[in-house]
Coordinates of C-alpha atoms (C1' of nucleotides) in Angstrom, one line a residue:
Chain A
M137 CA 0.0 0.0 0.0
E138 CA 1.2 3.4 -0.9
K139 CA 2.1 5.6 2.0
I140 CA 0.3 8.9 2.6
K141 CA 2.9 11.7 2.0
V142 CA 2.6 14.3 4.7
M143 CA 4.1 17.8 5.0
L144 CA 4.6 19.4 8.4
I145 CA 4.3 23.2 8.7
E146 CA 4.9 24.1 12.3
D147 CA 7.3 26.5 13.9
H148 CA 7.8 24.8 17.2
N149 CA 10.7 22.6 16.4
V150 CA 10.3 20.0 19.2
F151 CA 6.6 19.6 18.4
R152 CA 7.4 19.1 14.8
E153 CA 10.1 16.6 15.5
G154 CA 7.8 14.6 17.8
L155 CA 5.0 14.7 15.3
K156 CA 7.3 13.6 12.6
K157 CA 8.4 10.6 14.7
L158 CA 4.9 9.6 15.4
I159 CA 3.8 9.8 11.8
D160 CA 6.9 8.0 10.5
L161 CA 6.2 5.2 12.9
E162 CA 2.8 4.7 11.3
E163 CA 2.7 2.1 8.6
N164 CA 0.7 4.0 6.1
M165 CA 2.1 7.5 6.3
A166 CA 5.4 9.3 6.1
V167 CA 6.7 12.8 6.4
V168 CA 8.2 14.0 3.1
A169 CA 8.5 17.7 3.7
E170 CA 8.8 20.2 6.6
A171 CA 8.7 23.9 7.1
N172 CA 8.9 26.1 10.2
T173 CA 8.0 29.4 8.7
Y174 CA 5.6 30.8 6.2
Q175 CA 8.4 31.5 3.7
Q176 CA 9.9 28.0 4.1
A177 CA 6.5 26.5 3.5
L178 CA 6.2 28.3 0.2
Q179 CA 9.6 27.0 -0.8
N180 CA 9.3 23.4 0.4
I181 CA 5.9 22.5 -0.9
N182 CA 5.8 20.2 -3.9
D183 CA 3.6 18.1 -6.0
N184 CA 4.6 15.0 -4.2
V185 CA 2.8 16.0 -1.0
D186 CA -0.6 14.4 -0.3
V187 CA -1.6 16.1 2.9
T188 CA -0.2 19.1 4.9
L189 CA -0.5 19.5 8.6
L190 CA -0.3 23.2 9.1
D191 CA -0.1 25.3 12.2
I192 CA -2.1 28.4 11.8
N193 CA 0.0 30.7 13.9
L194 CA 3.3 31.0 12.1
P195 CA 5.8 33.7 13.1
D196 CA 6.0 35.3 9.7
G197 CA 2.5 35.0 8.4
D198 CA -1.0 33.5 8.7
G199 CA -1.2 29.8 8.0
L200 CA -4.6 30.1 6.5
D201 CA -3.3 32.4 3.8
L202 CA -0.8 29.7 3.1
C203 CA -3.7 27.3 2.6
T204 CA -5.5 29.6 0.2
K205 CA -2.3 29.8 -1.9
F206 CA -1.7 26.1 -1.9
K207 CA -5.2 25.4 -3.0
K208 CA -4.7 27.4 -6.1
Q209 CA -1.3 26.0 -7.1
Y210 CA -1.7 22.4 -5.9
P211 CA -5.5 21.8 -5.8
H212 CA -5.0 18.1 -5.1
I213 CA -3.2 18.6 -1.8
K214 CA -5.4 18.3 1.3
H215 CA -4.9 20.5 4.4
V216 CA -5.4 19.8 8.0
A217 CA -5.3 22.9 10.2
L218 CA -3.6 22.4 13.6
T219 CA -4.1 25.1 16.2
T220 CA -4.1 26.0 19.8
Y221 CA -7.5 27.6 19.5
D222 CA -10.8 25.8 18.9
D223 CA -13.1 28.8 18.8
A224 CA -16.0 29.0 16.5
I225 CA -14.8 32.1 14.7
F226 CA -11.6 30.5 14.0
I227 CA -12.9 27.2 12.6
K228 CA -15.2 29.2 10.4
K229 CA -12.4 31.2 9.0
A230 CA -10.4 28.0 8.4
M231 CA -13.2 26.4 6.5
E232 CA -13.5 29.5 4.3
C233 CA -9.9 29.2 3.4
G234 CA -10.5 25.7 2.1
V235 CA -9.1 23.7 5.0
D236 CA -10.2 20.1 4.8
G237 CA -9.6 19.1 8.4
F238 CA -9.4 20.9 11.7
V239 CA -7.7 19.6 14.8
P240 CA -6.8 21.5 17.9
K241 CA -3.4 20.9 19.5
H242 CA -4.9 19.5 22.6
A243 CA -6.2 16.6 20.7
F244 CA -4.5 13.2 20.7
F245 CA -2.3 11.9 17.9
D246 CA -5.0 9.3 17.0
E247 CA -7.2 12.2 16.1
I248 CA -4.6 13.7 13.9
K249 CA -4.0 10.4 12.3
A250 CA -7.8 10.1 11.6
A251 CA -7.8 13.6 10.1
I252 CA -5.0 12.8 7.8
L253 CA -6.6 9.6 6.6
M254 CA -10.1 11.1 6.2
T255 CA -8.9 14.1 4.3
Y256 CA -6.6 12.0 2.1
K257 CA -9.6 10.0 1.1
G258 CA -11.3 13.2 0.1
R259 CA -13.6 13.7 3.0
S260 CA -13.5 16.5 5.4
Y261 CA -12.7 16.2 9.1
L262 CA -13.9 18.3 12.0
Y263 CA -12.4 17.4 15.3
P264 CA -15.0 15.3 17.1
G265 CA -14.1 16.6 20.5
L266 CA -15.3 20.1 19.7
S267 CA -17.8 21.2 22.3
T268 CA -21.4 21.4 21.1
D269 CA -21.2 24.9 22.4
T270 CA -18.5 25.6 19.8
I271 CA -20.6 24.1 17.0
I272 CA -23.6 26.1 18.0
H273 CA -21.6 29.2 17.7
L274 CA -20.4 28.3 14.2
S275 CA -23.1 30.4 12.7
E276 CA -22.1 33.5 14.6
P277 CA -20.8 36.4 12.6
G278 CA -17.1 36.6 12.5
L279 CA -15.2 39.9 12.7
T280 CA -14.9 41.8 9.4
E281 CA -11.5 42.6 7.9
S282 CA -11.9 46.2 9.0
E283 CA -12.7 45.2 12.5
L284 CA -9.7 43.0 12.8
N285 CA -7.7 45.8 11.4
I286 CA -8.9 48.1 14.2
L287 CA -8.1 45.6 16.9
Q288 CA -4.6 45.1 15.4
L289 CA -3.9 48.8 15.4
L290 CA -5.3 49.3 18.9
A291 CA -3.0 46.5 20.0
S292 CA 0.0 48.4 18.6
G293 CA -0.7 51.4 20.9
K294 CA -2.3 53.8 18.5
N295 CA -5.2 55.9 19.7
Q296 CA -8.6 56.1 18.1
K297 CA -8.0 59.4 16.2
E298 CA -4.8 58.0 14.7
I299 CA -6.5 54.8 13.6
A300 CA -9.5 56.5 12.1
G301 CA -7.1 58.6 10.1
Q302 CA -5.0 55.7 9.0
L303 CA -8.1 53.8 7.8
Y304 CA -9.6 56.9 6.1
I305 CA -12.7 56.7 8.2
S306 CA -14.3 59.2 10.5
L307 CA -14.1 58.9 14.2
S308 CA -17.9 58.2 14.1
T309 CA -17.5 55.3 11.9
F310 CA -14.5 54.1 13.9
R311 CA -16.6 54.1 17.1
R312 CA -19.5 52.3 15.3
R313 CA -17.0 49.6 14.4
V314 CA -15.8 49.3 17.9
K315 CA -19.3 48.9 19.1
S316 CA -19.9 46.2 16.6
I317 CA -16.8 44.4 17.8
F318 CA -18.1 44.6 21.4
K319 CA -21.4 43.0 20.4
K320 CA -19.8 40.3 18.4
L321 CA -17.2 39.4 21.0
K322 CA -19.7 39.9 23.8
V323 CA -17.4 42.3 25.7
G324 CA -17.7 45.7 27.3
T325 CA -14.3 47.4 26.9
I326 CA -11.6 47.5 24.3
E327 CA -9.2 46.0 26.8
E328 CA -11.4 42.9 27.1
A329 CA -11.9 42.8 23.4
L330 CA -8.2 42.7 22.8
T331 CA -7.7 40.0 25.4
V332 CA -10.3 37.8 23.8
A333 CA -9.1 38.5 20.3
I334 CA -5.5 37.6 21.2
K335 CA -6.6 34.5 23.0
K336 CA -8.6 33.4 20.0
G337 CA -5.7 34.1 17.7
L338 CA -7.7 36.7 15.8
I339 CA -4.8 39.1 16.0
H340 CA -1.1 38.7 16.8
Chain B
M166 CA 23.5 2.7 33.1
E167 CA 20.4 3.9 35.0
K168 CA 17.9 5.7 32.8
I169 CA 16.8 9.2 33.7
K170 CA 13.2 9.1 34.8
V171 CA 11.3 11.9 33.3
M172 CA 7.8 13.3 34.0
L173 CA 5.9 15.2 31.3
I174 CA 3.6 18.0 32.4
E175 CA 2.0 19.4 29.3
D176 CA -1.6 20.0 28.3
H177 CA -1.2 19.6 24.5
N178 CA -1.8 15.9 24.1
V179 CA -0.2 15.5 20.7
F180 CA 2.9 17.4 21.8
R181 CA 3.2 15.3 24.9
E182 CA 2.8 12.1 23.0
G183 CA 5.5 13.1 20.5
L184 CA 7.8 14.2 23.2
K185 CA 7.3 10.9 25.1
K186 CA 8.1 9.0 21.9
L187 CA 11.3 11.0 21.4
I188 CA 12.4 10.6 25.0
D189 CA 11.6 6.9 25.1
L190 CA 13.7 6.3 22.0
E191 CA 16.7 7.7 23.8
E192 CA 18.9 5.1 25.5
N193 CA 19.4 6.9 28.7
M194 CA 16.0 8.3 29.6
A195 CA 12.4 7.2 29.9
V196 CA 9.1 8.8 30.6
V197 CA 7.7 7.4 33.9
A198 CA 4.8 9.9 34.6
E199 CA 2.6 12.3 32.7
A200 CA 0.1 14.9 33.4
N201 CA -2.0 17.3 31.3
T202 CA -3.3 19.6 34.0
Y203 CA -2.1 21.3 37.2
Q204 CA -4.3 19.0 39.3
Q205 CA -3.1 15.9 37.6
A206 CA 0.5 16.9 38.0
L207 CA 0.0 17.1 41.8
Q208 CA -1.5 13.7 41.8
N209 CA 0.9 11.9 39.5
I210 CA 4.2 13.3 40.8
N211 CA 6.1 10.7 42.8
D212 CA 9.5 10.1 44.4
N213 CA 10.6 8.0 41.5
V214 CA 10.8 11.0 39.1
D215 CA 14.3 12.5 38.4
V216 CA 13.4 15.4 36.1
T217 CA 10.1 17.1 35.1
L218 CA 9.5 18.8 31.8
L219 CA 6.9 21.3 32.7
D220 CA 4.8 23.5 30.5
I221 CA 4.3 26.8 32.2
N222 CA 0.9 27.6 30.7
L223 CA -1.5 25.0 32.0
P224 CA -5.2 25.4 31.6
D225 CA -6.0 25.2 35.3
G226 CA -3.0 26.9 36.9
D227 CA 0.5 28.3 36.6
G228 CA 3.2 25.8 36.0
L229 CA 5.6 27.8 38.0
D230 CA 3.5 27.5 41.1
L231 CA 3.7 23.8 40.5
C232 CA 7.5 24.0 40.5
T233 CA 7.6 25.9 43.8
K234 CA 5.4 23.2 45.4
F235 CA 7.4 20.3 44.1
K236 CA 10.6 21.9 45.3
K237 CA 9.3 21.7 48.8
Q238 CA 7.9 18.2 48.8
Y239 CA 10.5 16.6 46.5
P240 CA 13.6 18.7 46.7
H241 CA 15.7 16.1 44.7
I242 CA 13.6 16.5 41.6
K243 CA 14.9 18.8 38.9
H244 CA 12.7 20.9 36.7
V245 CA 13.0 22.1 33.2
A246 CA 10.5 24.8 32.1
L247 CA 9.1 24.5 28.7
T248 CA 7.3 27.4 27.2
T249 CA 6.3 29.3 24.2
Y250 CA 7.7 32.5 25.5
D251 CA 11.3 33.3 25.9
D252 CA 11.1 36.8 27.2
A253 CA 13.4 38.1 29.9
I254 CA 10.7 38.8 32.5
F255 CA 9.5 35.3 32.1
I256 CA 12.8 33.6 32.5
K257 CA 13.5 35.7 35.5
K258 CA 10.3 34.6 37.1
A259 CA 11.0 31.0 36.3
M260 CA 14.4 31.2 37.9
E261 CA 12.9 32.7 41.0
C262 CA 10.6 29.7 41.3
G263 CA 13.5 27.3 41.4
V264 CA 13.4 26.1 37.9
D265 CA 16.7 24.3 36.9
G266 CA 16.4 24.6 33.2
F267 CA 14.6 26.8 30.7
V268 CA 13.9 25.8 27.1
P269 CA 11.5 27.5 24.7
K270 CA 9.2 25.4 22.6
H271 CA 10.7 26.5 19.4
A272 CA 14.0 24.8 20.5
F273 CA 15.0 21.4 19.0
F274 CA 14.7 18.2 20.8
D275 CA 18.4 18.0 21.2
E276 CA 18.3 21.0 23.4
I277 CA 15.6 19.5 25.6
K278 CA 17.7 16.4 25.8
A279 CA 20.7 18.5 26.9
A280 CA 18.6 20.3 29.4
I281 CA 17.4 17.0 30.9
L282 CA 20.9 15.7 31.1
M283 CA 22.4 18.8 32.6
T284 CA 19.8 19.4 35.2
Y285 CA 19.9 15.7 36.1
K286 CA 23.6 16.1 36.8
G287 CA 22.8 19.0 39.2
R288 CA 23.7 21.8 36.9
S289 CA 21.4 24.5 35.6
Y290 CA 20.6 24.9 31.9
L291 CA 19.6 28.1 30.2
Y292 CA 18.6 27.7 26.6
P293 CA 21.7 28.7 24.6
G294 CA 19.7 30.1 21.7
L295 CA 18.4 32.9 23.7
S296 CA 19.1 36.2 22.0
T297 CA 21.8 38.3 23.7
D298 CA 19.1 40.9 23.6
T299 CA 17.0 38.8 26.0
I300 CA 20.0 38.2 28.3
I301 CA 20.7 41.9 28.5
H302 CA 17.1 42.6 29.5
L303 CA 17.3 40.0 32.3
S304 CA 18.2 42.7 34.8
E305 CA 15.1 44.7 33.9
P306 CA 12.5 45.2 36.6
G307 CA 9.6 42.8 36.3
L308 CA 6.1 43.8 37.0
T309 CA 5.0 43.6 40.6
E310 CA 2.2 41.4 41.8
S311 CA -0.1 44.4 42.1
E312 CA 0.7 45.5 38.6
L313 CA 0.0 42.0 37.1
N314 CA -3.2 42.1 39.1
I315 CA -4.3 45.3 37.5
L316 CA -3.6 44.0 34.0
Q317 CA -5.5 40.9 34.7
L318 CA -8.5 42.8 35.9
L319 CA -8.4 45.2 33.0
A320 CA -8.3 42.2 30.7
S321 CA -11.5 40.9 32.2
G322 CA -13.3 44.0 31.2
K323 CA -13.5 46.0 34.4
N324 CA -13.0 49.7 34.4
Q325 CA -10.5 51.6 36.5
K326 CA -12.9 52.7 39.2
E327 CA -14.0 49.1 39.7
I328 CA -10.5 47.8 39.8
A329 CA -9.3 50.4 42.3
G330 CA -12.2 49.5 44.5
Q331 CA -11.5 45.8 44.3
L332 CA -7.9 46.3 45.2
Y333 CA -8.7 48.7 48.0
I334 CA -6.6 51.5 46.5
S335 CA -7.5 54.9 45.4
L336 CA -7.9 55.9 41.8
S337 CA -4.8 58.0 42.2
T338 CA -2.7 55.0 43.2
F339 CA -4.3 52.9 40.5
R340 CA -3.2 55.4 37.9
R341 CA 0.2 55.6 39.3
R342 CA 0.5 51.9 38.9
V343 CA -0.7 52.0 35.4
K344 CA 1.9 54.6 34.6
S345 CA 4.6 52.4 36.1
I346 CA 3.4 49.5 33.9
F347 CA 3.7 51.7 30.9
K348 CA 7.3 52.6 31.7
K349 CA 8.3 49.0 32.5
L350 CA 6.7 47.6 29.3
K351 CA 7.7 50.6 27.2
V352 CA 4.2 51.2 25.9
G353 CA 1.9 54.2 25.7
T354 CA -1.6 52.8 26.1
I355 CA -3.4 50.2 28.2
E356 CA -4.3 48.4 25.0
E357 CA -0.7 48.0 24.0
A358 CA 0.3 47.0 27.6
L359 CA -2.3 44.2 27.6
T360 CA -1.2 43.0 24.2
V361 CA 2.4 42.8 25.3
A362 CA 1.5 41.2 28.6
I363 CA -0.5 38.5 27.0
K364 CA 2.1 37.8 24.4
K365 CA 4.7 37.5 27.1
G366 CA 2.5 35.2 29.1
L367 CA 2.4 37.6 32.0
I368 CA -1.4 37.3 32.2
H369 CA -3.8 34.7 30.9
Chain C
dA24 C1' -40.8 57.0 -8.4
dC25 C1' -41.0 55.6 -3.8
dC26 C1' -39.6 53.3 0.1
dG27 C1' -36.4 51.1 3.6
dG28 C1' -32.1 49.2 5.1
dG29 C1' -27.3 49.7 5.7
dG30 C1' -23.4 52.4 5.8
dT31 C1' -21.4 57.0 6.6
dG32 C1' -20.2 61.6 8.9
dA33 C1' -21.2 65.6 12.1
dC34 C1' -22.3 66.9 16.4
dA35 C1' -23.5 66.9 21.4
dC36 C1' -23.0 65.2 25.9
dA37 C1' -21.6 62.4 30.0
dT38 C1' -18.1 59.6 31.6
dT39 C1' -13.7 57.8 31.7
dT40 C1' -8.9 58.2 31.3
dG41 C1' -4.2 60.5 31.5
dT42 C1' -1.4 63.9 33.7
dG43 C1' 0.3 67.0 37.0
dT44 C1' 0.4 69.1 41.6
dC45 C1' 0.0 69.3 46.5
dA46 C1' 0.0 67.4 51.1
dC47 C1' 0.6 63.6 54.0
dC48 C1' 2.7 59.5 56.2
dC49 C1' 6.2 56.0 57.2
dC50 C1' 10.9 54.6 57.7
dG51 C1' 15.9 54.3 57.3
dG52 C1' 20.1 57.1 57.2
dT53 C1' 22.6 61.2 58.8
Chain D
dA100 C1' 15.8 65.4 65.8
dC101 C1' 16.1 66.2 61.0
dC102 C1' 16.1 65.1 56.3
dG103 C1' 14.9 62.6 52.0
dG104 C1' 12.9 59.0 49.3
dG105 C1' 9.0 56.2 48.4
dG106 C1' 4.4 55.3 48.6
dT107 C1' -0.3 57.1 49.3
dG108 C1' -4.7 60.0 48.5
dA109 C1' -7.3 64.3 47.0
dC110 C1' -8.0 67.3 43.6
dA111 C1' -7.9 69.8 39.1
dC112 C1' -7.8 69.9 34.3
dA113 C1' -7.2 68.5 29.6
dA114 C1' -7.9 64.9 26.5
dA115 C1' -9.8 60.7 25.0
dT116 C1' -13.6 57.6 25.0
dG117 C1' -18.5 55.8 24.9
dT118 C1' -23.2 56.8 23.6
dG119 C1' -27.1 58.8 21.3
dT120 C1' -29.2 61.6 17.7
dC121 C1' -29.7 63.6 13.2
dA122 C1' -29.0 64.0 8.4
dC123 C1' -27.2 62.2 4.2
dC124 C1' -26.1 58.9 0.5
dC125 C1' -26.3 54.6 -2.2
dC126 C1' -28.8 50.7 -3.8
dG127 C1' -32.0 46.9 -4.5
dG128 C1' -36.9 45.7 -4.1
dT129 C1' -41.7 47.2 -4.7

DNA sequence: ACCGGGGTGACACATTTGTGTCACCCCGGT
DNA sequence: ACCGGGGTGACACAAATGTGTCACCCCGGT
């Protein structure tokens, strides 16, 4: 039987090494490529790969962007997203980027194995341990690009006037957006919104 | 030769499984205990353990507290802290808690192996890949307990008046503390301070 | 053409936040 | 006893922030 050829994209070296070992010990799969940054992933990807296991939080870029790019250039490759966060907003975003499987890092290897197998066979895989709570929230509205932008700029220490200027919107609109963020994240202050956003990996 | 008996304390299951595999494949070490939460770690620790590899960010508590506790009850056990963050403030705090070795998760397994060996032999191990920049900042003042408290409460969505009341300090003192936080973290807004603090793992 | 929803900007207003100043207290060094 | 530093609280004031209201524009459906 042909082995499933896996590519690992993950910046935590120990984690990647351990994962590689576990996969290589499996009879029906093998790691054929690795990358620990966004840039390296672009270089090391090749036609030979069947499935990628990709960490979404890379130091030099968003793993989901990577997925979008790969989908165009190598449409036959399947992608399993691997992440610390299992929030609804996040899963939704992953799905929109064409991810085939989604597994949080707190899962067991068996589940990653299952995800690789399933996606390889052309089906999609959603981590079964996801709380029903999370599933229910899947239909919740995600933050818009502009809203994420605002959070990112707030996180960098800019004040509201500066940000509004930079985004070419009025202070009024800015504040409307912030209000909208509050409602979507169910928080009451910018501080809390930032905390939640960072924890969910929405901004970096 | 006697094998070094290692305990893994890490909440990311896949990571722990991979690490266990890597360690067990080594000739001179073996995993004899595991835990994926703070509580479990307290239960599963035993006299038989030589070295613990402990993740600092556990879902139900601070891994460094764990270290402090272990030091009292099992003074012979060595501890290697494993963490995503390699910031100066963090390393300093780890050292104060009696950690014997410090390795960031982006390190390679070889470095973890070295840390286990070194600490087992009674020496201390500071990850050699730490930037000189980080080392230089080691002497920088860390945030006080009260300052961390303030950040934590701000992160939870409380406003300044509420927090001052809760901490039994006046608004004046509160604001003085915030100013102090700004200076120490080299930021200009609370938003930025929170972002930095979360990224450095100072608050959760 | 008309209407209504959704997004925008201007403005007003109360509240919160950031900054500085003053006075006080405690404590260790002179 | 005196002084000075460090921490505290009260207050004042400017600036930023949060909230609501109004008017406007665009666009798709009726």
